[in-house]
Short mmCIF file of C-alpha atoms in Angstrom, two decimals:
data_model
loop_
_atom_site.label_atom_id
_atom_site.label_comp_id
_atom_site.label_asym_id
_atom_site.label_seq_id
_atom_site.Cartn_x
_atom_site.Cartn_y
_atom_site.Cartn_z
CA UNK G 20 226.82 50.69 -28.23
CA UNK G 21 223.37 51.14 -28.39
CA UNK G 22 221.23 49.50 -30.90
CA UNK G 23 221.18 51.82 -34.45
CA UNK G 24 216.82 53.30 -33.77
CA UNK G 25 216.30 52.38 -30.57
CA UNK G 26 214.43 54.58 -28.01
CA UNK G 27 216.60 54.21 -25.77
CA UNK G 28 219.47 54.92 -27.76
CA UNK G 29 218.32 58.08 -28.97
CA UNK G 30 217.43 59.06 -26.05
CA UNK G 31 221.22 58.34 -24.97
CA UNK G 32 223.06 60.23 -28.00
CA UNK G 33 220.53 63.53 -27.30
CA UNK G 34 221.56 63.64 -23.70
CA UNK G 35 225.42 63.28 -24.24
CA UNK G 36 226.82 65.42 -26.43
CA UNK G 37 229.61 64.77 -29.07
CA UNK G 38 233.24 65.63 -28.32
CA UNK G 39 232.62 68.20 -31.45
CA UNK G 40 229.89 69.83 -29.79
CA UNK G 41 231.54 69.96 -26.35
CA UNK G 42 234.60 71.62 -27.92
CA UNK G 43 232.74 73.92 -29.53
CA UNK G 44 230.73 74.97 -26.36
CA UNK G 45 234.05 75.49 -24.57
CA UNK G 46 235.03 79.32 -24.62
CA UNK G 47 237.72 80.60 -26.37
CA UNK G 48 241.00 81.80 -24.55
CA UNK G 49 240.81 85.36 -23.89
CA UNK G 50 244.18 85.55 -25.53
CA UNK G 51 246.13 83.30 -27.30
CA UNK G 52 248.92 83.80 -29.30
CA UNK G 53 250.48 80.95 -32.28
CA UNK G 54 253.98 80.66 -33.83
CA UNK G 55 254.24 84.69 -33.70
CA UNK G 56 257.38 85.80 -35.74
CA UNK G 57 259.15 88.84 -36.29
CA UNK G 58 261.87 89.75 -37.91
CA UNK G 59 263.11 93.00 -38.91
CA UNK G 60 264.32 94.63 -42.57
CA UNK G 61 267.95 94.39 -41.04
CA UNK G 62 267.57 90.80 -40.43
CA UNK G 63 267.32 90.82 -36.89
CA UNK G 64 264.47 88.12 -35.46
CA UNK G 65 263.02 89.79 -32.77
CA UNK G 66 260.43 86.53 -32.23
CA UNK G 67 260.71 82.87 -33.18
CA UNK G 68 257.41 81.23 -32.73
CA UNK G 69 256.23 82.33 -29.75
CA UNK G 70 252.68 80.15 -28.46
CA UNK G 71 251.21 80.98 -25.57
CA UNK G 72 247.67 81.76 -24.02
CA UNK G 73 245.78 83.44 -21.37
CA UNK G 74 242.64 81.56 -20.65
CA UNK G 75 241.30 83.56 -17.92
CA UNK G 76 242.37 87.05 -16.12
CA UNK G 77 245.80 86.87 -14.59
CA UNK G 78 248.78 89.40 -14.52
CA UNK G 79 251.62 87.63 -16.63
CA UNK G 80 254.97 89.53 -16.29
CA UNK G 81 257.32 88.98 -19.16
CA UNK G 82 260.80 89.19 -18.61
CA UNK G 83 264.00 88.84 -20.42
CA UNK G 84 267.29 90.28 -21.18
CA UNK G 85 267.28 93.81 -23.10
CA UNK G 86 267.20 92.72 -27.20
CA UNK G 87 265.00 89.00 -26.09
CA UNK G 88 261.75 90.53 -27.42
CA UNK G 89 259.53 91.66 -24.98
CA UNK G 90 258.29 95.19 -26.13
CA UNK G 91 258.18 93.20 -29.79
CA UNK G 92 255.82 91.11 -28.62
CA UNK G 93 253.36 93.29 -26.76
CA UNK G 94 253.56 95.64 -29.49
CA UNK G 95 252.78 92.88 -32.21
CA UNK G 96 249.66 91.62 -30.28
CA UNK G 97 247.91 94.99 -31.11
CA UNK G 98 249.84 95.60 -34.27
CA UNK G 99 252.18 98.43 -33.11
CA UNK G 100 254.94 95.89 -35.01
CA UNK G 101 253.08 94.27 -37.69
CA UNK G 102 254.23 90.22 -37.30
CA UNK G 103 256.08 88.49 -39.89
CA UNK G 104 253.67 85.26 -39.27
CA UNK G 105 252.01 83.59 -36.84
CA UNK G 106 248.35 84.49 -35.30
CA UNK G 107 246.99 86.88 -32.24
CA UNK G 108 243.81 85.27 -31.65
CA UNK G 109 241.85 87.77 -29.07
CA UNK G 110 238.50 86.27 -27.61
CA UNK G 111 238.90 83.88 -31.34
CA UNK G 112 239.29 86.77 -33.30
CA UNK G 113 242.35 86.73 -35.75
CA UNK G 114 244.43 90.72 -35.31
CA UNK G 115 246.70 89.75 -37.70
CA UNK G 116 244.22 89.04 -40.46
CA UNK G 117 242.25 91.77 -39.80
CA UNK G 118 242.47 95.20 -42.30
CA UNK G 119 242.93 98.57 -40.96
CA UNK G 120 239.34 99.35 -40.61
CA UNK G 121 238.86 96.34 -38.48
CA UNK G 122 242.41 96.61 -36.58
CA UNK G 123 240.88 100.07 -35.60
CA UNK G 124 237.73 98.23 -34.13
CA UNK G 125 239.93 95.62 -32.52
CA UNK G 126 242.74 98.04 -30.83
CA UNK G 127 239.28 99.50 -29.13
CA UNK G 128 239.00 96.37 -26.81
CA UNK G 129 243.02 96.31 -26.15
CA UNK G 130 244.28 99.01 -23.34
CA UNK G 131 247.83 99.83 -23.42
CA UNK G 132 250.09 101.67 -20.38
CA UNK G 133 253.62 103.01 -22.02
CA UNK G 134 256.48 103.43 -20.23
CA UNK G 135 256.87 107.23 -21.30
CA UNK G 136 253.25 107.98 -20.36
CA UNK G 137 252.28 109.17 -23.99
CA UNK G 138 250.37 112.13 -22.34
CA UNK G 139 249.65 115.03 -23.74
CA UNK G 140 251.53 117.16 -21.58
CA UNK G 141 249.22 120.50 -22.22
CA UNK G 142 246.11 118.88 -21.73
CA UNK G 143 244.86 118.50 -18.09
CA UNK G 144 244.64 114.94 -16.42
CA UNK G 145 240.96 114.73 -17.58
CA UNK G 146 241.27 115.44 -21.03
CA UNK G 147 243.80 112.97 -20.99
CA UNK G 148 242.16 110.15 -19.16
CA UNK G 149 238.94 110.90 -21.70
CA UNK G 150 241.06 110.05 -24.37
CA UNK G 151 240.66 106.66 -23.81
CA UNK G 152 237.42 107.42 -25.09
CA UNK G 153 238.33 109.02 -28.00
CA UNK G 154 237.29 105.64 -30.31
CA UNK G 155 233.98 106.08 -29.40
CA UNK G 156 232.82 109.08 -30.13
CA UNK G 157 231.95 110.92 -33.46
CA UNK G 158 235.00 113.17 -35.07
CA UNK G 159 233.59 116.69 -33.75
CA UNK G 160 233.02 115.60 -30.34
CA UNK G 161 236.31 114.43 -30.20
CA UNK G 162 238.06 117.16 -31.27
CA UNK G 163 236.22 119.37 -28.79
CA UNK G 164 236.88 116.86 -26.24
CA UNK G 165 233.24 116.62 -25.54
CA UNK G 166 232.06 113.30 -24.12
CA UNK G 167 228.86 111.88 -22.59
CA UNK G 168 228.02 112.78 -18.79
CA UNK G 169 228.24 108.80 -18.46
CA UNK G 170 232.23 108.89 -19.59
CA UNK G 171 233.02 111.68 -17.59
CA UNK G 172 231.46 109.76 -14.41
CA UNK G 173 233.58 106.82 -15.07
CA UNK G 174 236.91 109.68 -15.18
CA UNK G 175 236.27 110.89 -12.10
CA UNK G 176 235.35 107.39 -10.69
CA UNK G 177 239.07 106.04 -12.35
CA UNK G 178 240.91 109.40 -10.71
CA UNK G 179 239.70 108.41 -7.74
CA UNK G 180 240.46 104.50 -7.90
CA UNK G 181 243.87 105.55 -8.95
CA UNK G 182 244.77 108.13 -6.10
CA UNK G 183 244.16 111.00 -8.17
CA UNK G 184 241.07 112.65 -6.75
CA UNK G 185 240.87 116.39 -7.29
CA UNK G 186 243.78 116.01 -9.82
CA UNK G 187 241.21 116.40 -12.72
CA UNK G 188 242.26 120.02 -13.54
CA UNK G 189 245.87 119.95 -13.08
CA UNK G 190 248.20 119.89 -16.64
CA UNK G 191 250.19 116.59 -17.59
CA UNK G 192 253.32 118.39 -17.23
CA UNK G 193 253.10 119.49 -14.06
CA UNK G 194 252.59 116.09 -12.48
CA UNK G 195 255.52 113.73 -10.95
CA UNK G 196 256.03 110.58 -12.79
CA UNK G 197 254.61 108.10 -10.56
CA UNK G 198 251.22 110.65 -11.23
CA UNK G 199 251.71 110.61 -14.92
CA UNK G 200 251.52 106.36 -15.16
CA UNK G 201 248.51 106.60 -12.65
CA UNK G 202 247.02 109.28 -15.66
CA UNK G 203 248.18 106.53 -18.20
CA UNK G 204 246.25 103.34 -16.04
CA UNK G 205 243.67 105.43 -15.84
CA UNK G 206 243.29 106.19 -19.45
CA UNK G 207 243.69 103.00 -20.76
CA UNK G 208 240.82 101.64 -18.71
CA UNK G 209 238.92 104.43 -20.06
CA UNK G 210 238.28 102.12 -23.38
CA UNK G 211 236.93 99.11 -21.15
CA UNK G 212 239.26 96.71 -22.72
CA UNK G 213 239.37 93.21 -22.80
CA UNK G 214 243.14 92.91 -22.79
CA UNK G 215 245.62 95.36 -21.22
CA UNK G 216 249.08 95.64 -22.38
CA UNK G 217 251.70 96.97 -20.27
CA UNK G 218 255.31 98.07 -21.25
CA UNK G 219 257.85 99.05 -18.88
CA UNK G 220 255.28 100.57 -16.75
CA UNK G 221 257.80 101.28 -14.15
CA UNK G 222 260.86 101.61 -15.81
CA UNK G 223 261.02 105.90 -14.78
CA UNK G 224 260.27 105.39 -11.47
CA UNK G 225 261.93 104.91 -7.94
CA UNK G 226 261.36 101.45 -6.15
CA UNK G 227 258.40 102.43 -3.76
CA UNK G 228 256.72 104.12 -6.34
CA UNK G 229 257.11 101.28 -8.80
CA UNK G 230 255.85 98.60 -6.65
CA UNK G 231 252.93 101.10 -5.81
CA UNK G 232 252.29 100.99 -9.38
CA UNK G 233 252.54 97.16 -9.97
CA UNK G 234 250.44 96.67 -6.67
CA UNK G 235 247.43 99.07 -8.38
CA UNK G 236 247.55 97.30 -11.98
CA UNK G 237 247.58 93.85 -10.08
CA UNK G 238 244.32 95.32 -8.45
CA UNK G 239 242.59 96.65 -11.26
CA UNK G 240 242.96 93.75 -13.01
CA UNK G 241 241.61 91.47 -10.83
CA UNK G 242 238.27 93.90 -9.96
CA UNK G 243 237.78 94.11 -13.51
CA UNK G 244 238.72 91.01 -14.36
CA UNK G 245 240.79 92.03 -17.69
CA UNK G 246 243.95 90.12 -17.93
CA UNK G 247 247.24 92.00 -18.39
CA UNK G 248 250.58 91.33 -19.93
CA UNK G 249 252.72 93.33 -18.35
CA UNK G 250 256.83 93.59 -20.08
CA UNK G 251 259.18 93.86 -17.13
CA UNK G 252 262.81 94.21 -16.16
CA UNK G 253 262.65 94.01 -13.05
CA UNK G 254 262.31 90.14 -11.63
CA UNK G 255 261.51 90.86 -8.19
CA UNK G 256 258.78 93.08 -8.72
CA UNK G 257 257.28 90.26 -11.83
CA UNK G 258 257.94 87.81 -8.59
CA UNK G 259 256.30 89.88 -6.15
CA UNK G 260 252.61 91.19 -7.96
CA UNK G 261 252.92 88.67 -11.21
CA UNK G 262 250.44 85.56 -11.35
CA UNK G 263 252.53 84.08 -13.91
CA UNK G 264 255.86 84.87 -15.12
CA UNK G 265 256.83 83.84 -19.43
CA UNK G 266 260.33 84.24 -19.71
CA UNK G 267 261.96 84.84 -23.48
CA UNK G 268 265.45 84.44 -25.03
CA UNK G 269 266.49 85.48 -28.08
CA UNK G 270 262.52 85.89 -29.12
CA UNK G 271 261.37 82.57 -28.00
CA UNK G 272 259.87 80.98 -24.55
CA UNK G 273 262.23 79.18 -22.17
CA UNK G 274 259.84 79.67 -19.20
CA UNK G 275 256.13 79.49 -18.36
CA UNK G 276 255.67 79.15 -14.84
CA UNK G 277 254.16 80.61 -11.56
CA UNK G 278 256.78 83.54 -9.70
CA UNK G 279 257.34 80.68 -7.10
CA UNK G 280 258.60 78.44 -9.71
CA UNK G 281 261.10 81.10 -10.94
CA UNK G 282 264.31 80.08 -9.36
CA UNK G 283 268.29 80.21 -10.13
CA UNK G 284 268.21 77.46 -12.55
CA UNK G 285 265.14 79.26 -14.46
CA UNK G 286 266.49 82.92 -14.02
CA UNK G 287 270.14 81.53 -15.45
CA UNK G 288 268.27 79.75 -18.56
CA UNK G 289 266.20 83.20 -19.18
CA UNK G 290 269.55 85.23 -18.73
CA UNK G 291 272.92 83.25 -18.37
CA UNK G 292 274.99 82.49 -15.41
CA UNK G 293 274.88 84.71 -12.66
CA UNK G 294 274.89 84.88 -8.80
CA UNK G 295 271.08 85.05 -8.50
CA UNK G 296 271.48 85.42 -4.26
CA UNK G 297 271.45 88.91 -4.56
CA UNK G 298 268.48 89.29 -6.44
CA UNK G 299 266.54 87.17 -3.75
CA UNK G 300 268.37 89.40 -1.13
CA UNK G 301 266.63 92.54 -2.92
CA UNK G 302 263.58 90.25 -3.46
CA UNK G 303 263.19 89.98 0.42
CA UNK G 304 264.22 93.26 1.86
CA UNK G 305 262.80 96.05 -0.38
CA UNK G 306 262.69 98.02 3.21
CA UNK G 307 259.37 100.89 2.43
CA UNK G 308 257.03 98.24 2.64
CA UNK G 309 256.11 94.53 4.69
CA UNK G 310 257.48 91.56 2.83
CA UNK G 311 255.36 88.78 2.05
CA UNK G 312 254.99 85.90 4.65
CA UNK G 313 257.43 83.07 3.74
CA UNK G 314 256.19 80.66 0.99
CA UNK G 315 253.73 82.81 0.26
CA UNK G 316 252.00 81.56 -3.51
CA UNK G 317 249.67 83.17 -5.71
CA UNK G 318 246.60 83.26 -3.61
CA UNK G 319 248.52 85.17 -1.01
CA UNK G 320 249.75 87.77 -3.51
CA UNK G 321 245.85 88.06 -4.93
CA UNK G 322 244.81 89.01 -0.94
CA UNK G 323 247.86 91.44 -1.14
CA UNK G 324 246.71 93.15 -4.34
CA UNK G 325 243.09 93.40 -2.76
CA UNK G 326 243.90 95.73 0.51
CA UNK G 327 246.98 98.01 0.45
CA UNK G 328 246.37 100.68 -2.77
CA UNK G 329 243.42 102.57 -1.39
CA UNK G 330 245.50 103.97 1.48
CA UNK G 331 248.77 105.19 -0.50
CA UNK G 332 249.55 108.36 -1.17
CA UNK G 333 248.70 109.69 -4.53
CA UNK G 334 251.83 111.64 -4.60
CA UNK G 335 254.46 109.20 -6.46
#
């Protein structure tokens, strides 16, 4: 211990800082949620303390049987489903506590891709995709649908990323579903968020055309670095495009791992006993497209993501 006003002591405690201070230098996570609860006017609790956080961009797949809360919880984080307790902390600030005016602000920075699309099914893919855009602009604007040249740049530039070039004037209803979730991706990155929140993206869809979807919002969140949460029944496509896969039961966390890491004993604690061969059969054969070299981890999924979208076929 240096001695209490000497130079060189002072000199010592202003170079090093205090544990305090280096704490409080340290970013916040981007996400992170604390004892989340929900329980419904019938009784049912849909969450029991769920903790978890995201500390830098990653897909994280959450599965779990139907009924173990996954749609609860990605709906609670931006207030869908108000909680019952616990806290949503995004980049340290509290959702929960916040009042409508500032939930409105908050839900600006949080992108969210349904499973039925939510499009408007009159409007062409444009107008839709601009409504991602909708917070930001005054009331008349938005109800004429007119935006800044800058916004309708970034459209066309997210049509195009998405496989949807020269789609821009086509109606929402007369596009194939695989189309209409590439509309809803697009739309949702519209807003520039922070966080995007995914449910049952490809829950309509046919296998090729779901793991084309998976494949492009593994991509887009990596080249845009915005993390996304992404609720998912199907385990070999979480395994297969997933950094990190949270598994829940009956509304709490029994797994927190990396896809590699999900194996029979973990997939029997998420769901209950089953013969979990066939679902690594399906895992390894899904015949449209090249499997994965063996033991192949996360870095090998992240070169995946980076090189195969471009070149698909918008139709899907």
């Amino acid at each position: 211990m240096p001695v209490a006003g000497s130079t060189a002591g002072a000199v010592a405690s202003a170079a090093a800082p205090s544990t305090g201070d280096a704490a409080m230098a340290r970013p916040a996570p981007l996400l992170r949620i604390e004892s989340l609860e929900k329980t419904y006017p019938t009784g049912q609790r849909a969450l029991a303390g769920v903790t978890f956080k995201i500390d830098h961009p990653q897909v994280v797949a959450i599965i779990g049987s139907s009924g173990a809360g996954k749609s609860t919880l990605i709906r609670c984080i931006n207030r869908l489903v108000e909680p019952s307790a616990g806290r949503v902390l995004l980049g340290g600030e509290d959702l929960v506590a916040l009042d409508r005016k500032g939930l409105r602000a908050a839900r600006r920075r949080i992108g969210m891709i349904f499973q039925e699309f939510n499009l408007v099914e009159r409007l062409t893919v444009m107008q839709n995709v601009l409504a991602g855009r909708l917070g930001y602009v005054g009331l008349m604007a938005s109800l004429r649908y007119r935006f800044p040249p800058q916004d309708i740049r970034a459209a066309f530039e997210l049509l195009d990323r998405v496989g949807l070039d020269g789609y821009h004037d086509q109606r929402a209803d007369a596009l194939s579903g695989g189309q209409r979730q590439r509309v809803g991706i697009a739309r949702a990155l519209m807003q520039r968020p922070e966080l995007l929140l995914v449910d049952e993206p490809t829950a309509s869809l046919d296998p090729k055309t779901s793991r084309q979807i998976m494949r492009l919002i593994g991509e887009l969140a990596t080249e845009r670095a915005t993390p996304a949460l992404v609720n998912i029944h199907d385990v070999a496509l979480a395994k297969s495009f997933a950094d990190r896969i949270v598994g829940l039961k009956d509304g709490a966390i029994v797994f927190d791992d990396t896809p590699d890491a999900l194996d029979d004993e973990a997939l029997t604690l998420i769901y209950g006993a089953e013969d979990w061969n066939l679902l690594d059969a399906a895992d390894e054969g899904e015949g449209d497209e090249p499997s994965e070299p063996p033991g192949a981890g996360a870095a090998a999924r992240a070169a995946g993501r980076g090189a195969a979208a471009r070149g698909e076929s918008a139709r899907g």
